[in-house]
Short mmCIF file of C-alpha atoms and ligand atoms in Angstrom, two decimals:
data_model
loop_
_atom_site.label_atom_id
_atom_site.label_comp_id
_atom_site.label_asym_id
_atom_site.label_seq_id
_atom_site.Cartn_x
_atom_site.Cartn_y
_atom_site.Cartn_z
CA MET A 1 -19.99 -0.11 -17.49
CA ASN A 2 -16.32 0.65 -18.18
CA ILE A 3 -14.28 2.64 -15.66
CA LEU A 4 -11.00 4.30 -16.61
CA SER A 5 -8.88 4.58 -13.46
CA ILE A 6 -5.72 6.58 -12.85
CA GLU A 7 -3.14 6.28 -10.07
CA SER A 8 -0.17 8.61 -9.51
CA SER A 9 0.18 8.96 -5.72
CA CYS A 10 3.88 8.13 -5.45
CA ASP A 11 6.34 6.82 -8.03
CA GLU A 12 4.12 4.70 -10.30
CA THR A 13 2.10 6.17 -13.15
CA ALA A 14 -0.78 3.80 -13.80
CA ALA A 15 -4.02 3.50 -15.73
CA ALA A 16 -6.49 0.64 -16.01
CA ILE A 17 -9.90 -0.11 -17.43
CA ILE A 18 -12.36 -2.13 -15.34
CA SER A 19 -15.59 -3.49 -16.74
CA GLY A 20 -18.74 -4.91 -15.16
CA ASN A 21 -22.12 -4.15 -13.72
CA PRO A 22 -21.79 -2.73 -10.17
CA GLU A 23 -25.42 -3.62 -9.45
CA ASN A 24 -24.94 -7.35 -9.59
CA GLY A 25 -21.53 -8.18 -11.06
CA THR A 26 -17.86 -8.29 -10.17
CA PRO A 27 -15.11 -6.12 -11.65
CA GLU A 28 -13.37 -7.52 -14.69
CA LEU A 29 -9.99 -6.15 -15.71
CA LEU A 30 -9.71 -5.13 -19.36
CA SER A 31 -6.30 -3.48 -19.11
CA ASN A 32 -3.71 -2.58 -16.52
CA VAL A 33 -0.67 -0.42 -17.30
CA VAL A 34 1.94 0.56 -14.72
CA VAL A 35 5.05 2.62 -15.47
CA SER A 36 7.38 2.61 -12.49
CA GLN A 37 9.99 5.23 -11.67
CA ILE A 38 12.01 2.77 -9.59
CA ASP A 39 14.93 2.84 -12.03
CA ILE A 40 15.19 6.62 -11.63
CA PHE A 41 15.08 6.52 -7.83
CA LYS A 42 17.41 3.52 -7.40
CA GLU A 43 20.26 5.90 -8.12
CA TYR A 44 19.19 8.23 -5.30
CA GLY A 45 18.11 5.61 -2.78
CA GLY A 46 14.62 7.11 -2.42
CA VAL A 47 11.86 9.09 -4.11
CA ILE A 48 12.47 12.76 -4.92
CA PRO A 49 8.96 14.27 -5.02
CA GLU A 50 9.76 16.94 -7.61
CA VAL A 51 11.30 14.39 -9.98
CA ALA A 52 8.37 12.01 -9.40
CA ALA A 53 5.87 14.71 -10.40
CA ARG A 54 7.77 15.51 -13.57
CA SER A 55 7.96 11.85 -14.52
CA HIS A 56 4.19 11.49 -13.99
CA LEU A 57 3.65 14.45 -16.29
CA GLU A 58 5.67 12.77 -19.05
CA ALA A 59 4.10 9.35 -18.60
CA ILE A 60 0.46 9.94 -17.83
CA LEU A 61 -1.06 10.41 -21.29
CA PRO A 62 0.95 7.60 -22.94
CA VAL A 63 -0.04 5.32 -20.04
CA ILE A 64 -3.75 6.16 -20.51
CA HIS A 65 -3.46 5.57 -24.26
CA LYS A 66 -1.79 2.22 -23.59
CA ALA A 67 -4.62 1.26 -21.24
CA PHE A 68 -7.11 2.02 -24.04
CA GLU A 69 -5.04 -0.01 -26.51
CA GLU A 70 -4.70 -3.02 -24.18
CA ALA A 71 -8.44 -3.00 -23.61
CA GLY A 72 -8.96 -3.18 -27.37
CA PHE A 73 -10.21 0.43 -27.56
CA LYS A 74 -9.06 3.06 -30.04
CA LYS A 75 -7.32 6.18 -28.71
CA ASN A 76 -10.46 8.24 -29.05
CA ASP A 77 -13.03 5.66 -27.95
CA TRP A 78 -14.25 7.90 -25.14
CA ASN A 79 -17.81 6.79 -25.83
CA LYS A 80 -16.81 3.41 -24.38
CA ILE A 81 -15.81 4.94 -21.02
CA ASP A 82 -18.63 5.47 -18.51
CA ALA A 83 -16.68 6.89 -15.55
CA ILE A 84 -13.22 8.13 -14.61
CA ALA A 85 -11.62 7.34 -11.26
CA VAL A 86 -8.48 8.79 -9.72
CA THR A 87 -6.47 8.54 -6.51
CA HIS A 88 -6.91 11.87 -4.71
CA THR A 89 -5.16 11.21 -1.38
CA PRO A 90 -2.91 10.32 0.44
CA GLY A 91 0.34 10.65 -1.47
CA LEU A 92 2.98 13.06 -2.68
CA LEU A 93 1.35 16.37 -3.45
CA GLY A 94 3.01 16.99 -6.82
CA SER A 95 2.35 13.41 -7.91
CA LEU A 96 -1.32 13.56 -6.89
CA LEU A 97 -1.71 16.87 -8.71
CA ILE A 98 -0.72 15.32 -12.04
CA GLY A 99 -3.17 12.41 -11.73
CA THR A 100 -6.07 14.43 -10.38
CA LEU A 101 -5.68 17.30 -12.81
CA THR A 102 -5.52 14.87 -15.73
CA ALA A 103 -8.61 13.00 -14.50
CA ARG A 104 -10.55 16.22 -13.86
CA THR A 105 -9.71 17.58 -17.28
CA LEU A 106 -10.68 14.34 -19.04
CA ALA A 107 -13.91 14.13 -17.04
CA ILE A 108 -14.90 17.69 -17.95
CA LEU A 109 -13.81 17.38 -21.57
CA HIS A 110 -15.59 14.08 -22.20
CA HIS A 111 -18.59 14.64 -19.87
CA LYS A 112 -17.85 11.65 -17.62
CA PRO A 113 -18.62 11.28 -13.92
CA LEU A 114 -15.47 11.53 -11.81
CA TYR A 115 -14.73 9.39 -8.74
CA ALA A 116 -12.00 10.53 -6.35
CA VAL A 117 -10.72 7.49 -4.48
CA HIS A 118 -8.71 7.14 -1.28
CA HIS A 119 -5.44 5.27 -1.91
CA LEU A 120 -5.75 2.88 1.04
CA LYS A 121 -9.28 1.98 0.08
CA SER A 122 -7.91 1.03 -3.35
CA HIS A 123 -5.21 -1.14 -1.79
CA ILE A 124 -7.89 -3.02 0.15
CA TYR A 125 -9.96 -3.50 -3.02
CA ALA A 126 -7.01 -5.10 -4.82
CA ASN A 127 -8.35 -8.17 -3.01
CA TRP A 128 -11.52 -8.12 -5.13
CA LEU A 129 -9.69 -8.11 -8.44
CA GLU A 130 -9.72 -11.86 -8.79
CA ALA A 131 -13.34 -11.97 -7.78
CA LYS A 132 -14.08 -15.08 -9.78
CA LYS A 133 -12.18 -17.19 -7.24
CA SER A 134 -13.42 -16.78 -3.68
CA ILE A 135 -13.98 -13.26 -2.34
CA PRO A 136 -13.56 -11.88 1.18
CA LYS A 137 -16.66 -11.98 3.39
CA PHE A 138 -17.90 -9.30 5.79
CA PRO A 139 -17.30 -8.38 8.53
CA LEU A 140 -13.61 -8.38 7.73
CA LEU A 141 -10.35 -7.02 9.04
CA ALA A 142 -7.94 -5.40 6.58
CA LEU A 143 -4.27 -5.06 7.44
CA VAL A 144 -3.01 -2.22 5.25
CA VAL A 145 0.77 -2.22 5.04
CA SER A 146 2.41 0.27 2.68
CA GLY A 147 5.25 2.75 2.50
CA GLY A 148 3.21 5.42 4.26
CA HIS A 149 0.63 3.52 6.32
CA THR A 150 0.19 0.64 8.73
CA GLN A 151 -3.41 0.20 9.79
CA ILE A 152 -5.97 -2.37 10.80
CA ILE A 153 -9.34 -1.47 9.35
CA ARG A 154 -12.62 -3.15 10.14
CA MET A 155 -15.20 -3.31 7.36
CA GLN A 156 -18.75 -4.44 8.07
CA ALA A 157 -19.82 -3.97 4.46
CA HIS A 158 -18.51 -2.58 1.19
CA ASN A 159 -17.30 0.98 1.47
CA GLN A 160 -17.56 1.14 5.27
CA PHE A 161 -14.27 1.61 7.06
CA GLU A 162 -13.33 1.89 10.72
CA ILE A 163 -9.66 2.35 11.57
CA ILE A 164 -9.06 0.28 14.71
CA GLY A 165 -5.26 0.38 14.77
CA THR A 166 -2.66 2.60 13.19
CA THR A 167 1.03 3.35 13.45
CA ARG A 168 2.07 6.06 15.85
CA ASP A 169 5.29 6.78 13.98
CA ASP A 170 6.85 5.03 10.98
CA ALA A 171 4.95 2.79 8.59
CA VAL A 172 6.18 -0.78 8.25
CA GLY A 173 7.19 -0.25 4.59
CA GLU A 174 9.14 2.84 5.59
CA CYS A 175 10.89 0.71 8.23
CA PHE A 176 11.84 -1.89 5.58
CA ASP A 177 13.19 0.94 3.42
CA LYS A 178 15.21 2.52 6.25
CA VAL A 179 16.69 -0.78 7.49
CA ALA A 180 17.60 -1.66 3.89
CA LYS A 181 19.48 1.62 3.64
CA ILE A 182 21.46 0.87 6.81
CA LEU A 183 22.31 -2.59 5.41
CA GLY A 184 23.39 -1.06 2.08
CA LEU A 185 20.61 -2.78 0.13
CA PRO A 186 19.12 -1.03 -2.93
CA TYR A 187 15.86 0.96 -3.11
CA PRO A 188 13.07 -0.03 -2.76
CA GLY A 189 14.06 -1.60 0.53
CA GLY A 190 11.19 -4.07 1.00
CA PRO A 191 11.96 -6.37 -1.92
CA SER A 192 15.75 -6.02 -1.25
CA ILE A 193 15.35 -7.07 2.38
CA ALA A 194 13.14 -10.00 1.33
CA GLN A 195 15.76 -11.09 -1.21
CA ALA A 196 18.69 -10.81 1.22
CA ALA A 197 16.67 -12.52 3.97
CA LYS A 198 16.36 -15.68 1.88
CA ASN A 199 19.97 -16.58 2.78
CA GLY A 200 19.73 -15.46 6.40
CA ASN A 201 18.79 -16.88 9.78
CA PRO A 202 15.58 -15.18 11.05
CA LYS A 203 16.41 -16.24 14.63
CA LYS A 204 19.95 -14.89 14.72
CA TYR A 205 19.16 -11.50 16.24
CA LYS A 206 16.36 -10.71 18.69
CA PHE A 207 14.57 -7.38 18.47
CA PRO A 208 11.99 -6.05 20.95
CA HIS A 209 8.30 -5.76 20.11
CA PRO A 210 6.74 -2.38 20.96
CA LYS A 211 4.52 -2.15 24.03
CA LEU A 212 2.08 0.73 23.56
CA THR A 213 0.00 2.01 26.42
CA ALA A 214 -0.95 5.69 26.43
CA PRO A 215 -3.84 6.72 24.17
CA ALA A 216 -2.32 8.01 20.98
CA ARG A 217 -4.84 9.88 18.95
CA ALA A 218 -6.19 13.21 20.01
CA GLY A 219 -9.42 14.36 18.50
CA ASN A 220 -11.19 11.06 18.05
CA ASN A 221 -12.73 8.50 20.32
CA SER A 222 -10.66 5.51 19.29
CA SER A 223 -8.51 5.35 22.43
CA ASP A 224 -10.01 1.97 23.30
CA HIS A 225 -8.26 0.62 20.22
CA THR A 226 -4.76 1.74 21.13
CA ASP A 227 -3.65 -1.80 21.94
CA LEU A 228 -4.04 -2.41 18.22
CA ASP A 229 -1.69 0.45 17.31
CA PHE A 230 1.75 -0.08 15.83
CA SER A 231 5.14 1.53 16.27
CA PHE A 232 8.03 0.83 13.92
CA SER A 233 10.53 3.59 14.64
CA GLY A 234 11.90 1.64 17.63
CA LEU A 235 12.51 -1.46 15.53
CA LYS A 236 14.59 0.53 13.05
CA THR A 237 16.69 1.94 15.91
CA ALA A 238 16.99 -1.52 17.53
CA VAL A 239 18.45 -2.89 14.28
CA LEU A 240 20.86 0.04 14.10
CA ARG A 241 22.05 -0.49 17.70
CA LYS A 242 22.42 -4.25 17.25
CA ILE A 243 24.57 -3.74 14.14
CA GLN A 244 26.80 -1.29 16.01
CA GLU A 245 27.07 -3.77 18.89
CA GLU A 246 27.80 -6.69 16.56
CA LEU A 247 30.56 -4.69 14.85
CA GLY A 248 31.95 -3.36 18.14
CA LEU A 249 31.41 0.23 16.97
CA PRO A 250 30.27 3.13 19.19
CA LEU A 251 26.69 4.47 19.25
CA ASN A 252 27.73 7.60 17.40
CA HIS A 253 29.22 5.66 14.48
CA PRO A 254 27.35 7.00 11.42
CA SER A 255 24.63 4.66 10.18
CA TYR A 256 25.54 5.23 6.51
CA ASP A 257 28.97 3.69 7.09
CA LEU A 258 27.88 0.49 8.81
CA LYS A 259 27.25 -1.32 5.53
CA ASN A 260 30.97 -1.09 4.75
CA HIS A 261 31.77 -3.24 7.78
CA LEU A 262 29.11 -5.95 7.37
CA SER A 263 29.76 -9.33 5.73
CA ASP A 264 27.19 -10.79 3.31
CA GLU A 265 26.27 -13.33 5.98
CA GLN A 266 25.66 -10.65 8.59
CA ILE A 267 23.55 -8.63 6.11
CA ALA A 268 21.45 -11.72 5.34
CA ASP A 269 21.00 -12.54 9.05
CA PHE A 270 20.05 -8.96 9.92
CA ALA A 271 17.62 -8.80 6.98
CA ALA A 272 15.99 -12.12 7.95
CA SER A 273 15.77 -11.33 11.67
CA PHE A 274 14.35 -7.86 11.00
CA GLU A 275 11.84 -9.17 8.45
CA GLN A 276 10.64 -11.89 10.83
CA THR A 277 10.25 -9.39 13.69
CA ALA A 278 8.26 -6.95 11.51
CA VAL A 279 5.98 -9.78 10.35
CA ASP A 280 5.51 -11.04 13.93
CA ILE A 281 4.58 -7.53 15.15
CA LEU A 282 2.00 -7.14 12.37
CA LEU A 283 0.44 -10.54 12.98
CA GLU A 284 0.37 -10.16 16.77
CA ASN A 285 -1.85 -7.10 16.44
CA LEU A 286 -3.97 -8.81 13.85
CA GLU A 287 -4.53 -11.70 16.28
CA LYS A 288 -5.48 -9.22 19.01
CA ALA A 289 -7.93 -7.55 16.63
CA LEU A 290 -9.40 -10.92 15.75
CA ALA A 291 -9.91 -11.70 19.44
CA LYS A 292 -11.66 -8.35 19.84
CA TYR A 293 -13.93 -8.94 16.84
CA PRO A 294 -14.77 -12.64 16.92
CA ASP A 295 -17.48 -12.20 14.26
CA THR A 296 -14.72 -11.52 11.67
CA LYS A 297 -15.18 -13.75 8.63
CA SER A 298 -12.17 -12.77 6.50
CA ILE A 299 -8.79 -11.11 6.85
CA VAL A 300 -7.37 -9.20 3.90
CA ILE A 301 -3.80 -7.97 3.63
CA ALA A 302 -3.17 -5.00 1.37
CA GLY A 303 -0.52 -2.48 0.29
CA GLY A 304 3.03 -2.78 -1.02
CA VAL A 305 4.30 -4.85 1.93
CA SER A 306 1.60 -7.47 1.25
CA ALA A 307 3.93 -8.72 -1.50
CA ASN A 308 6.25 -9.98 1.22
CA GLU A 309 6.48 -13.77 1.05
CA ARG A 310 7.34 -14.27 4.71
CA LEU A 311 4.29 -12.24 5.66
CA ARG A 312 2.17 -14.32 3.27
CA GLU A 313 3.51 -17.60 4.65
CA CYS A 314 3.16 -16.67 8.33
CA ALA A 315 -0.31 -15.11 7.88
CA THR A 316 -1.49 -18.12 5.92
CA ALA A 317 -0.17 -20.47 8.63
CA LYS A 318 -2.14 -18.52 11.25
CA PHE A 319 -5.34 -17.58 9.47
CA ALA A 320 -5.98 -19.96 6.53
CA PRO A 321 -8.50 -20.46 4.97
CA ASN A 322 -9.94 -17.02 5.82
CA ILE A 323 -6.98 -14.96 4.65
CA PHE A 324 -6.77 -13.03 1.38
CA PHE A 325 -3.86 -11.37 -0.40
CA PRO A 326 -3.86 -9.48 -3.68
CA GLU A 327 -2.13 -11.14 -6.61
CA PRO A 328 1.50 -9.95 -6.17
CA LYS A 329 1.22 -7.68 -9.23
CA PHE A 330 -1.64 -5.85 -7.49
CA SER A 331 0.17 -5.47 -4.12
CA GLY A 332 2.08 -2.34 -5.09
CA ASP A 333 0.59 0.81 -6.55
CA ASN A 334 -1.55 0.24 -9.65
CA ALA A 335 -4.76 1.62 -11.16
CA ALA A 336 -6.69 -1.66 -11.37
CA MET A 337 -7.27 -1.48 -7.62
CA VAL A 338 -8.55 2.11 -8.00
CA GLY A 339 -11.04 0.79 -10.55
CA ALA A 340 -12.11 -2.04 -8.23
CA ALA A 341 -12.62 0.40 -5.32
CA THR A 342 -14.69 2.67 -7.58
CA PHE A 343 -16.74 -0.28 -8.80
CA TYR A 344 -17.79 -1.00 -5.20
CA GLU A 345 -18.27 2.71 -4.45
CA ILE A 346 -20.75 2.88 -7.31
CA ALA A 347 -22.35 -0.36 -6.07
CA SER A 348 -22.73 1.29 -2.64
CA GLY A 349 -24.43 4.36 -4.11
CA VAL A 350 -21.54 6.83 -3.70
CA ASN A 351 -22.02 9.96 -5.80
CA PRO A 352 -19.38 11.20 -8.22
CA THR A 353 -17.15 14.13 -7.27
CA ASP A 354 -17.51 17.56 -8.82
CA PRO A 355 -14.42 17.80 -11.06
CA TYR A 356 -14.29 21.56 -10.47
CA LYS A 357 -13.99 21.06 -6.71
CA LEU A 358 -11.81 18.00 -6.23
CA ASN A 359 -9.81 18.32 -3.02
CA ILE A 360 -6.47 16.53 -2.75
CA LEU A 361 -5.39 17.71 0.68
CA PRO A 362 -4.53 14.83 3.03
CA ARG A 363 -7.42 13.68 5.21
CA LYS A 364 -7.37 11.56 8.34
CA ASP A 365 -10.44 9.52 7.50
CA ILE A 366 -10.74 6.96 4.77
CA SER A 367 -14.01 8.04 3.22
O1 KG4 B 401 1.72 0.45 -1.45
P1 KG4 B 401 3.07 0.85 -1.93
O2 KG4 B 401 3.52 0.36 -3.26
O3 KG4 B 401 3.19 2.40 -1.92
C1 KG4 B 401 2.60 3.16 -0.91
O4 KG4 B 401 1.37 3.35 -0.96
O5 KG4 B 401 3.35 3.52 0.03
O6 KG4 B 401 4.10 0.37 -0.81
C2 KG4 B 401 5.46 0.60 -0.96
C3 KG4 B 401 6.17 -0.06 0.20
C4 KG4 B 401 7.65 0.28 0.22
O7 KG4 B 401 8.01 0.66 1.53
C5 KG4 B 401 8.31 -1.03 -0.18
O8 KG4 B 401 9.61 -1.20 0.35
C6 KG4 B 401 7.32 -2.04 0.39
O9 KG4 B 401 6.07 -1.49 0.10
N1 KG4 B 401 7.45 -3.37 -0.24
C7 KG4 B 401 7.79 -4.49 0.44
C8 KG4 B 401 7.87 -5.53 -0.50
N2 KG4 B 401 7.55 -5.01 -1.73
C9 KG4 B 401 7.29 -3.68 -1.54
N3 KG4 B 401 8.07 -4.67 1.74
C10 KG4 B 401 8.42 -5.90 2.15
N4 KG4 B 401 8.51 -6.95 1.29
C11 KG4 B 401 8.25 -6.82 -0.03
N5 KG4 B 401 8.36 -7.86 -0.84
ZN1 ZN B 402 0.26 2.35 -2.16
#
C-alpha cells in the first residue's frame, strides 16, 4: 500500500509517500519533501505562529504535488494512494489546522482512509525508516527530545507507549534555543550551539544538574517515575547567571545585552559547556530508566535534538550497540516519519479516523 503523509505542526511543511505491506513488510520511502520556514524566522529569532500558518497555506499543495512527482506519480494519480496520514497534535494550532484540514479534505474528496498521528509517535518512528539495516527491538526506551518535549517513553510493542519521564518545565530543545539567544547565536538555537561548541571547552564552566523530588504530575499514577523527570529551566538560568558573573555584570543586567560583551572564545566555551551539561542530564536519566527496566533491548533517540552530534557520540559511547538514532535528515520535522508511524499503526490494527470529526486539541497521552 502507498501512504501519503503530511506534517505541518511547527515551521516545516512536509509531505512524503511511504510504500509497503504493513502485514509483513517494512516501510519504504518513495518520496520525502520538506519546505522549511527557517529563513523567514531567522530574521525574528523565533517562530511567529501566525506567519507559520500562512506559510503552510502557501506551501502545502505544492509540497504534496512535489511528493507525488518524486515518487514517480502524476499529479492526479490518487488511485495510487491507499491512505492519507497527518500530524494532528501537538503543535502550533494554526499550523496544525492547515495540515489537518488539507488531509481531511483530500481524504473526503478522494475516498481515502485518514490516519491522525501524534507528532512524538512519528519522531520515534523515524527510527524505523532505514528498516533494512537493523531495527530497534522491544521492549525499548525512547528518549524524545524536541523543541516542545523531553520524555522517556517505554514501548513493549509497536504502538504501545508509556511515558515514564517528562520535563516539568522547559523542553531541552527550547533550552538550546533560549541559551543560543542569550549567546547571540542565530535561530534555530540547537544547530547554532552545536556549531559554536565545536571550538569550545565543554569543561570550562560547571552547571548544576536538577534534583527532582516531589511528585510532579497530578491526575495520573506515574509519581513513581518522577526520578526520571527532567527540568531544563534551571539550566538556562544557570547559564545566564554564570555569564553575568564571568562578565562582572549585576544580576539585573538585561540578558539580551550580554552577547555584546562576550568574546568568541567565551561564546564557544559557554556553548560547549552548556551542550555537554544538557547531554549529561539527558543520559543520566536514560541510565536510571535502563536500571529500572533491565529487560530493555534497545534505546531509540528521537526528535530535533537527536541531530546533536555530542548527544550521538556520548549516547553511543554509553549504550552501543543497542542505541538507535534517525538518519540526521529525519531528526527534525518531516512527513516520512508520519508515514512510518502510520505504517505501524495499520500493522497494529488501528482504525482510521473519521475525517469529519478529527480533533486537533492538545492531548496529554500519546495515543
Ligand atoms: O523535533 P523538532 O524539529 O520540532 C519540534 O517538534 O519541536 O525539534 C526542534 C528542536 C529545536 O529546539 C532545535 O533547536 C533543536 O530541535 N535542534 C537541535 C539540533 N538540531 C535541532 N538541538 C541541538 N543540537 C542540534 N544539532
Ligand atoms: Zn518535531
